[in-house]
Amino acid sequence: MLFLAMAVVISACAPRPGNEALEAVPGTITGAQVTTVYVATTRAPRGVGSTAFGSAWSLGTSHAAFTVSIPPTHRPGRVEWPNGKIDPVTSFAVLGSANLTPDQYAGTLARDPRLPAGIGLYVHGYNHTFPEALYRLVQLSVDAGTGGVPVLFSWPSAGRPLGYLADRDAAAFSRDALSRTLIDLVAKARGGTVSVTAHSLGALLTMESLRQLRLEGRADVLDRLSVILAAPDIDPDLFRAQIAVIGRRRQPMTILVSPDDRALRLAGRLGAHRGRLGTLDVRDPRVREAVAEAGITVIDISDLPPQGLARHDRYVEMAAMHEDLVAARSTAGTPLAQIGHAGVFVLDSLRGALTEPFAP
């Protein structure tokens, strides 16, 4: 019954697009935005030379590039999926895609004119198809408007609500590939920062890869990463063990939590009723003490509207608030000015600002 309940909650969140949603269209329209995103994936391609990736695992890492059109009617926080025929007037649409050899991937990324603005890596979560992960990255990068180079790391999620245990294995399978991807991206960033946003089980995968980098003595890579864990599906004690190895970082890690996240509550029940990191209560004094000791930042984003019954995707709304949050951060004396230091905060979506739960 628990698996059935999880399937009902998760499947109610969104339609299940297939790779047909990524079929290329001949052109875009006036007023549409166009962006190119890069892909590193441990999903096996559907065929030789194909840029359609499924749920099968691949021991090697494939690389690709997609040029995507975003419709003029795009709403922040949303992915406008095709309804039948792909139409750039109303939906996201792929204008072209190409497989890249490792040398082509390195060269193309190194020549991207957006590189001075940084690199943004997205690691998707549980129950994601390849098209869902790709278009979510497009939405996040366009809404944030940072101007950097968007890169997707896509691990072989089964893309099925009942595939949770298979997804945990697939995430663990991809640790080495993500570590190598992070090393490569830092080398290409030319001294800049690589921003990593990891969601759900993708956060578990990311933490394991960061731990591996520390064990390999790659402080040079870790020091150049800015990491956000959104609704992390990680056991809190496991996270403490990971942090104990990774240690304090030059750029404190940020964790986005929602205590009412139903998907994480169900995941906790699957884990012998142990809590998940993404449901921490920032108003608990013990959380404040643990956060200060670990040197991390935790933000409760429960005030943001969820897009589905699972309440597992609030983080997607934050991209559109990026400019306002950055501006507020530069104002001395505001709670947001403390970001970059250990602490706990609550996001006020109406004011686009952060408050401190323990402030008088």
Tab-separated table of C-alpha atoms in Angstrom:
chain	number	residue	atom	x	y	z
A	1	MET	CA	0.000	0.000	0.000
A	2	LEU	CA	2.869	2.381	0.708
A	3	PHE	CA	4.260	1.971	-2.786
A	4	LEU	CA	0.774	2.535	-4.203
A	5	ALA	CA	0.378	5.695	-2.130
A	6	MET	CA	3.726	6.990	-3.342
A	7	ALA	CA	2.762	6.263	-6.945
A	8	VAL	CA	-0.502	8.163	-6.576
A	9	VAL	CA	1.152	11.202	-4.979
A	10	ILE	CA	4.124	11.410	-7.344
A	11	SER	CA	2.278	10.602	-10.564
A	12	ALA	CA	-0.197	13.366	-9.814
A	13	CYS	CA	2.595	15.946	-10.024
A	14	ALA	CA	3.166	16.092	-13.761
A	15	PRO	CA	2.582	14.406	-17.105
A	16	ARG	CA	5.067	11.794	-18.201
A	17	PRO	CA	6.708	13.102	-21.380
A	18	GLY	CA	8.776	10.779	-23.527
A	19	ASN	CA	11.654	11.494	-25.861
A	20	GLU	CA	9.152	12.449	-28.566
A	21	ALA	CA	8.940	15.807	-26.745
A	22	LEU	CA	12.549	16.432	-27.845
A	23	GLU	CA	12.008	15.907	-31.576
A	24	ALA	CA	13.539	18.849	-33.415
A	25	VAL	CA	11.356	21.456	-35.104
A	26	PRO	CA	12.546	23.484	-38.129
A	27	GLY	CA	12.618	26.892	-36.455
A	28	THR	CA	11.483	29.203	-33.708
A	29	ILE	CA	9.368	32.365	-33.712
A	30	THR	CA	9.781	36.065	-33.003
A	31	GLY	CA	9.832	36.771	-29.284
A	32	ALA	CA	10.995	33.310	-28.234
A	33	GLN	CA	14.155	32.873	-26.180
A	34	VAL	CA	16.756	30.440	-27.458
A	35	THR	CA	19.398	28.778	-25.323
A	36	THR	CA	21.914	25.968	-25.697
A	37	VAL	CA	22.424	23.472	-22.876
A	38	TYR	CA	25.067	20.783	-22.536
A	39	VAL	CA	24.558	17.263	-21.240
A	40	ALA	CA	26.720	14.705	-19.471
A	41	THR	CA	24.796	11.500	-18.800
A	42	THR	CA	25.142	7.927	-17.614
A	43	ARG	CA	21.933	7.057	-19.459
A	44	ALA	CA	22.450	4.873	-22.511
A	45	PRO	CA	21.346	6.394	-25.832
A	46	ARG	CA	18.321	4.815	-27.485
A	47	GLY	CA	20.382	3.997	-30.573
A	48	VAL	CA	23.685	4.638	-32.305
A	49	GLY	CA	24.049	8.370	-32.895
A	50	SER	CA	20.817	9.143	-31.031
A	51	THR	CA	20.398	12.076	-28.642
A	52	ALA	CA	17.389	10.331	-27.117
A	53	PHE	CA	18.395	8.869	-23.749
A	54	GLY	CA	16.326	6.379	-21.793
A	55	SER	CA	16.571	4.675	-18.412
A	56	ALA	CA	19.190	2.049	-19.320
A	57	TRP	CA	22.526	2.407	-17.519
A	58	SER	CA	25.755	3.154	-19.337
A	59	LEU	CA	29.231	2.521	-17.909
A	60	GLY	CA	30.519	5.364	-20.050
A	61	THR	CA	29.469	9.014	-19.933
A	62	SER	CA	27.765	10.366	-23.051
A	63	HIS	CA	27.825	14.048	-23.988
A	64	ALA	CA	25.433	16.093	-26.075
A	65	ALA	CA	24.225	19.632	-26.761
A	66	PHE	CA	20.629	20.800	-27.237
A	67	THR	CA	19.423	24.126	-28.582
A	68	VAL	CA	15.999	24.898	-27.121
A	69	SER	CA	13.361	27.540	-27.884
A	70	ILE	CA	11.285	28.911	-24.993
A	71	PRO	CA	7.870	30.373	-25.967
A	72	PRO	CA	7.060	34.084	-25.477
A	73	THR	CA	4.212	33.044	-23.161
A	74	HIS	CA	6.567	31.243	-20.759
A	75	ARG	CA	5.618	31.585	-17.084
A	76	PRO	CA	8.432	31.515	-14.505
A	77	GLY	CA	8.642	28.223	-12.632
A	78	ARG	CA	6.817	26.311	-15.375
A	79	VAL	CA	7.790	24.023	-18.237
A	80	GLU	CA	5.392	24.491	-21.157
A	81	TRP	CA	5.151	20.964	-22.543
A	82	PRO	CA	3.955	20.262	-26.078
A	83	ASN	CA	0.331	19.202	-26.314
A	84	GLY	CA	0.498	16.872	-29.271
A	85	LYS	CA	2.369	18.638	-32.073
A	86	ILE	CA	5.417	20.609	-30.908
A	87	ASP	CA	4.716	24.314	-31.438
A	88	PRO	CA	7.334	26.959	-30.483
A	89	VAL	CA	4.487	29.456	-30.101
A	90	THR	CA	3.181	27.694	-27.005
A	91	SER	CA	5.775	25.162	-25.817
A	92	PHE	CA	9.426	24.421	-25.253
A	93	ALA	CA	10.895	23.079	-28.485
A	94	VAL	CA	14.232	21.589	-29.472
A	95	LEU	CA	15.689	23.320	-32.520
A	96	GLY	CA	18.622	20.967	-32.833
A	97	SER	CA	20.759	18.477	-30.923
A	98	ALA	CA	24.057	16.714	-31.419
A	99	ASN	CA	26.114	14.020	-29.773
A	100	LEU	CA	29.572	15.202	-28.796
A	101	THR	CA	32.767	13.256	-28.352
A	102	PRO	CA	34.669	14.125	-25.147
A	103	ASP	CA	37.003	16.370	-27.182
A	104	GLN	CA	34.093	18.071	-28.960
A	105	TYR	CA	32.296	18.577	-25.645
A	106	ALA	CA	35.390	20.121	-24.051
A	107	GLY	CA	36.117	22.349	-27.027
A	108	THR	CA	32.552	23.549	-27.577
A	109	LEU	CA	32.033	24.346	-23.915
A	110	ALA	CA	35.389	26.134	-23.698
A	111	ARG	CA	34.398	28.378	-26.630
A	112	ASP	CA	30.924	29.199	-25.312
A	113	PRO	CA	30.666	33.012	-25.026
A	114	ARG	CA	28.648	32.663	-21.802
A	115	LEU	CA	31.537	31.029	-19.960
A	116	PRO	CA	32.743	34.230	-18.197
A	117	ALA	CA	29.375	34.331	-16.388
A	118	GLY	CA	30.043	30.896	-14.892
A	119	ILE	CA	28.769	27.351	-15.269
A	120	GLY	CA	25.542	26.067	-13.712
A	121	LEU	CA	25.246	22.288	-13.278
A	122	TYR	CA	21.851	20.709	-12.555
A	123	VAL	CA	21.546	17.193	-11.101
A	124	HIS	CA	17.938	16.014	-11.265
A	125	GLY	CA	16.096	13.879	-8.741
A	126	TYR	CA	14.035	10.715	-8.457
A	127	ASN	CA	11.417	9.758	-11.037
A	128	HIS	CA	12.724	11.973	-13.839
A	129	THR	CA	12.781	11.089	-17.516
A	130	PHE	CA	15.531	12.591	-19.638
A	131	PRO	CA	13.201	15.169	-21.268
A	132	GLU	CA	11.925	16.246	-17.844
A	133	ALA	CA	15.460	16.771	-16.573
A	134	LEU	CA	16.560	18.634	-19.710
A	135	TYR	CA	13.592	20.994	-19.834
A	136	ARG	CA	13.753	21.616	-16.083
A	137	LEU	CA	17.331	22.813	-16.514
A	138	VAL	CA	16.220	25.074	-19.369
A	139	GLN	CA	13.470	26.546	-17.167
A	140	LEU	CA	15.824	27.134	-14.234
A	141	SER	CA	18.533	28.759	-16.350
A	142	VAL	CA	16.133	31.012	-18.286
A	143	ASP	CA	14.186	32.113	-15.196
A	144	ALA	CA	17.336	32.845	-13.177
A	145	GLY	CA	18.782	34.930	-15.994
A	146	THR	CA	22.358	34.565	-14.762
A	147	GLY	CA	23.712	34.283	-18.315
A	148	GLY	CA	26.038	31.392	-17.515
A	149	VAL	CA	26.485	28.050	-19.271
A	150	PRO	CA	23.801	25.491	-18.280
A	151	VAL	CA	24.935	21.876	-17.990
A	152	LEU	CA	22.792	18.860	-17.117
A	153	PHE	CA	24.131	15.785	-15.375
A	154	SER	CA	21.477	13.138	-15.991
A	155	TRP	CA	21.713	9.800	-14.196
A	156	PRO	CA	19.527	6.842	-15.298
A	157	SER	CA	16.380	7.348	-13.246
A	158	ALA	CA	13.734	4.803	-14.187
A	159	GLY	CA	11.257	7.673	-14.582
A	160	ARG	CA	8.558	5.654	-12.815
A	161	PRO	CA	6.902	6.312	-9.439
A	162	LEU	CA	7.481	2.702	-8.360
A	163	GLY	CA	11.150	2.842	-9.377
A	164	TYR	CA	12.395	4.421	-6.124
A	165	LEU	CA	14.739	1.611	-5.091
A	166	ALA	CA	16.060	1.263	-8.632
A	167	ASP	CA	16.677	5.010	-8.673
A	168	ARG	CA	18.741	4.861	-5.482
A	169	ASP	CA	20.949	2.232	-7.120
A	170	ALA	CA	21.172	4.266	-10.332
A	171	ALA	CA	22.260	7.331	-8.377
A	172	ALA	CA	24.987	5.377	-6.573
A	173	PHE	CA	26.078	3.909	-9.912
A	174	SER	CA	26.724	7.429	-11.227
A	175	ARG	CA	29.032	8.718	-8.459
A	176	ASP	CA	32.284	8.305	-10.388
A	177	ALA	CA	30.850	9.912	-13.513
A	178	LEU	CA	29.594	12.955	-11.590
A	179	SER	CA	32.962	13.343	-9.840
A	180	ARG	CA	34.743	13.348	-13.206
A	181	THR	CA	32.180	15.804	-14.586
A	182	LEU	CA	32.793	18.204	-11.690
A	183	ILE	CA	36.569	17.987	-12.215
A	184	ASP	CA	36.149	18.724	-15.935
A	185	LEU	CA	33.760	21.645	-15.396
A	186	VAL	CA	36.007	23.296	-12.812
A	187	ALA	CA	38.914	23.027	-15.256
A	188	LYS	CA	36.822	24.673	-17.984
A	189	ALA	CA	35.522	27.444	-15.705
A	190	ARG	CA	38.861	29.300	-15.968
A	191	GLY	CA	39.021	30.208	-12.321
A	192	GLY	CA	35.305	30.892	-11.974
A	193	THR	CA	32.770	29.131	-9.819
A	194	VAL	CA	30.738	26.116	-10.869
A	195	SER	CA	27.258	26.377	-9.308
A	196	VAL	CA	25.646	23.004	-8.589
A	197	THR	CA	21.911	22.596	-7.965
A	198	ALA	CA	20.974	19.054	-6.969
A	199	HIS	CA	17.409	17.919	-6.304
A	200	SER	CA	16.064	14.992	-4.265
A	201	LEU	CA	18.083	11.799	-4.900
A	202	GLY	CA	20.357	13.922	-7.060
A	203	ALA	CA	21.442	15.569	-3.794
A	204	LEU	CA	22.463	12.167	-2.406
A	205	LEU	CA	24.433	11.494	-5.577
A	206	THR	CA	26.086	14.913	-5.340
A	207	MET	CA	27.097	14.474	-1.703
A	208	GLU	CA	28.649	11.103	-2.460
A	209	SER	CA	30.607	12.647	-5.332
A	210	LEU	CA	31.821	15.527	-3.135
A	211	ARG	CA	32.913	12.994	-0.524
A	212	GLN	CA	34.806	11.087	-3.189
A	213	LEU	CA	36.566	14.260	-4.343
A	214	ARG	CA	37.715	14.924	-0.774
A	215	LEU	CA	39.025	11.377	-0.424
A	216	GLU	CA	40.918	11.854	-3.700
A	217	GLY	CA	42.497	15.028	-2.345
A	218	ARG	CA	40.733	17.317	-4.816
A	219	ALA	CA	40.358	20.367	-2.607
A	220	ASP	CA	41.121	22.422	-5.714
A	221	VAL	CA	37.801	21.258	-7.172
A	222	LEU	CA	35.751	21.450	-3.973
A	223	ASP	CA	36.846	25.033	-3.344
A	224	ARG	CA	35.425	26.117	-6.693
A	225	LEU	CA	31.963	24.632	-6.233
A	226	SER	CA	28.885	26.471	-4.990
A	227	VAL	CA	26.373	23.784	-3.961
A	228	ILE	CA	22.610	23.959	-3.392
A	229	LEU	CA	20.765	20.833	-2.248
A	230	ALA	CA	17.032	21.202	-2.979
A	231	ALA	CA	14.682	18.883	-1.049
A	232	PRO	CA	17.574	16.470	-0.433
A	233	ASP	CA	16.509	12.840	-0.053
A	234	ILE	CA	19.283	11.981	2.394
A	235	ASP	CA	19.161	10.411	5.849
A	236	PRO	CA	20.326	13.150	8.290
A	237	ASP	CA	22.834	10.821	9.978
A	238	LEU	CA	24.248	9.837	6.595
A	239	PHE	CA	24.568	13.539	5.781
A	240	ARG	CA	26.514	14.113	9.008
A	241	ALA	CA	28.883	11.307	8.063
A	242	GLN	CA	29.324	12.774	4.567
A	243	ILE	CA	29.986	16.254	5.964
A	244	ALA	CA	32.507	14.809	8.420
A	245	VAL	CA	34.567	13.629	5.443
A	246	ILE	CA	33.952	16.599	3.137
A	247	GLY	CA	34.653	19.099	5.922
A	248	ARG	CA	33.951	22.815	5.982
A	249	ARG	CA	33.977	24.302	2.534
A	250	ARG	CA	35.197	27.662	1.309
A	251	GLN	CA	31.678	28.350	0.011
A	252	PRO	CA	29.102	27.084	2.540
A	253	MET	CA	26.590	24.617	1.183
A	254	THR	CA	22.927	25.703	1.019
A	255	ILE	CA	20.068	23.314	1.771
A	256	LEU	CA	16.470	24.104	0.752
A	257	VAL	CA	13.907	22.369	2.981
A	258	SER	CA	10.138	22.018	3.351
A	259	PRO	CA	8.874	20.102	6.410
A	260	ASP	CA	5.604	19.323	4.592
A	261	ASP	CA	7.304	17.661	1.588
A	262	ARG	CA	5.094	14.595	1.061
A	263	ALA	CA	7.485	12.782	-1.256
A	264	LEU	CA	10.247	12.936	1.357
A	265	ARG	CA	7.866	11.824	4.087
A	266	LEU	CA	7.063	8.733	2.039
A	267	ALA	CA	10.761	8.170	1.386
A	268	GLY	CA	11.331	8.333	5.137
A	269	ARG	CA	8.714	5.661	5.684
A	270	LEU	CA	10.519	3.461	3.187
A	271	GLY	CA	13.667	4.016	5.258
A	272	ALA	CA	12.268	2.529	8.474
A	273	HIS	CA	10.571	5.810	9.403
A	274	ARG	CA	13.804	7.794	9.496
A	275	GLY	CA	13.530	11.458	8.589
A	276	ARG	CA	15.011	13.058	5.479
A	277	LEU	CA	17.335	16.042	5.334
A	278	GLY	CA	14.893	17.951	3.129
A	279	THR	CA	12.211	18.037	5.849
A	280	LEU	CA	14.303	19.651	8.597
A	281	ASP	CA	12.437	22.057	10.879
A	282	VAL	CA	14.537	25.237	10.957
A	283	ARG	CA	12.698	26.364	14.087
A	284	ASP	CA	14.193	23.506	16.075
A	285	PRO	CA	17.103	24.850	18.165
A	286	ARG	CA	18.945	21.567	17.634
A	287	VAL	CA	18.919	22.219	13.889
A	288	ARG	CA	20.415	25.673	14.428
A	289	GLU	CA	23.213	24.195	16.548
A	290	ALA	CA	23.941	21.426	14.039
A	291	VAL	CA	23.962	23.873	11.131
A	292	ALA	CA	26.404	26.183	12.917
A	293	GLU	CA	28.692	23.259	13.706
A	294	ALA	CA	28.635	21.994	10.109
A	295	GLY	CA	29.070	25.452	8.592
A	296	ILE	CA	26.103	25.261	6.209
A	297	THR	CA	23.053	27.384	5.368
A	298	VAL	CA	19.515	25.996	5.587
A	299	ILE	CA	16.530	27.837	4.076
A	300	ASP	CA	12.905	26.831	4.647
A	301	ILE	CA	11.070	27.457	1.361
A	302	SER	CA	7.678	26.145	2.490
A	303	ASP	CA	6.111	29.524	1.689
A	304	LEU	CA	6.667	28.974	-2.035
A	305	PRO	CA	3.755	27.390	-3.940
A	306	PRO	CA	4.180	23.708	-4.866
A	307	GLN	CA	3.392	22.546	-8.380
A	308	GLY	CA	1.956	19.189	-7.374
A	309	LEU	CA	0.502	17.167	-4.528
A	310	ALA	CA	3.924	15.857	-3.531
A	311	ARG	CA	5.157	19.362	-2.537
A	312	HIS	CA	8.612	18.256	-3.673
A	313	ASP	CA	9.349	20.890	-6.294
A	314	ARG	CA	9.106	24.293	-4.611
A	315	TYR	CA	12.718	25.079	-5.468
A	316	VAL	CA	11.825	25.678	-9.128
A	317	GLU	CA	10.069	28.903	-8.112
A	318	MET	CA	13.276	30.352	-6.661
A	319	ALA	CA	14.964	30.806	-10.035
A	320	ALA	CA	12.636	33.670	-10.958
A	321	MET	CA	13.475	35.345	-7.630
A	322	HIS	CA	17.226	35.182	-8.262
A	323	GLU	CA	17.793	38.841	-9.145
A	324	ASP	CA	15.703	40.139	-6.240
A	325	LEU	CA	17.451	37.835	-3.780
A	326	VAL	CA	20.885	38.858	-5.035
A	327	ALA	CA	19.944	42.532	-4.719
A	328	ALA	CA	18.644	42.004	-1.185
A	329	ARG	CA	21.794	40.131	-0.279
A	330	SER	CA	23.887	43.203	-1.025
A	331	THR	CA	21.947	45.291	1.510
A	332	ALA	CA	23.823	45.394	4.792
A	333	GLY	CA	21.869	44.470	7.909
A	334	THR	CA	19.365	42.185	6.168
A	335	PRO	CA	19.168	38.462	6.948
A	336	LEU	CA	20.033	37.676	3.347
A	337	ALA	CA	23.303	39.551	3.742
A	338	GLN	CA	24.309	36.727	6.072
A	339	ILE	CA	24.075	34.117	3.322
A	340	GLY	CA	27.539	32.719	2.888
A	341	HIS	CA	27.708	32.133	6.615
A	342	ALA	CA	26.251	29.257	8.593
A	343	GLY	CA	22.657	29.827	9.636
A	344	VAL	CA	18.977	28.999	9.261
A	345	PHE	CA	16.452	31.158	7.413
A	346	VAL	CA	12.817	31.197	6.286
A	347	LEU	CA	11.918	32.496	2.822
A	348	ASP	CA	9.086	35.017	2.672
A	349	SER	CA	7.837	34.639	-0.907
A	350	LEU	CA	5.615	37.743	-0.798
A	351	ARG	CA	8.504	40.042	0.070
A	352	GLY	CA	11.166	38.046	-1.753
A	353	ALA	CA	13.277	38.140	1.396
A	354	LEU	CA	14.596	35.910	4.138
A	355	THR	CA	13.803	36.078	7.844
A	356	GLU	CA	15.552	34.434	10.763
A	357	PRO	CA	13.280	32.059	12.687
A	358	PHE	CA	15.029	32.839	15.958
A	359	ALA	CA	15.008	36.621	15.583
A	360	PRO	CA	13.126	38.452	18.372
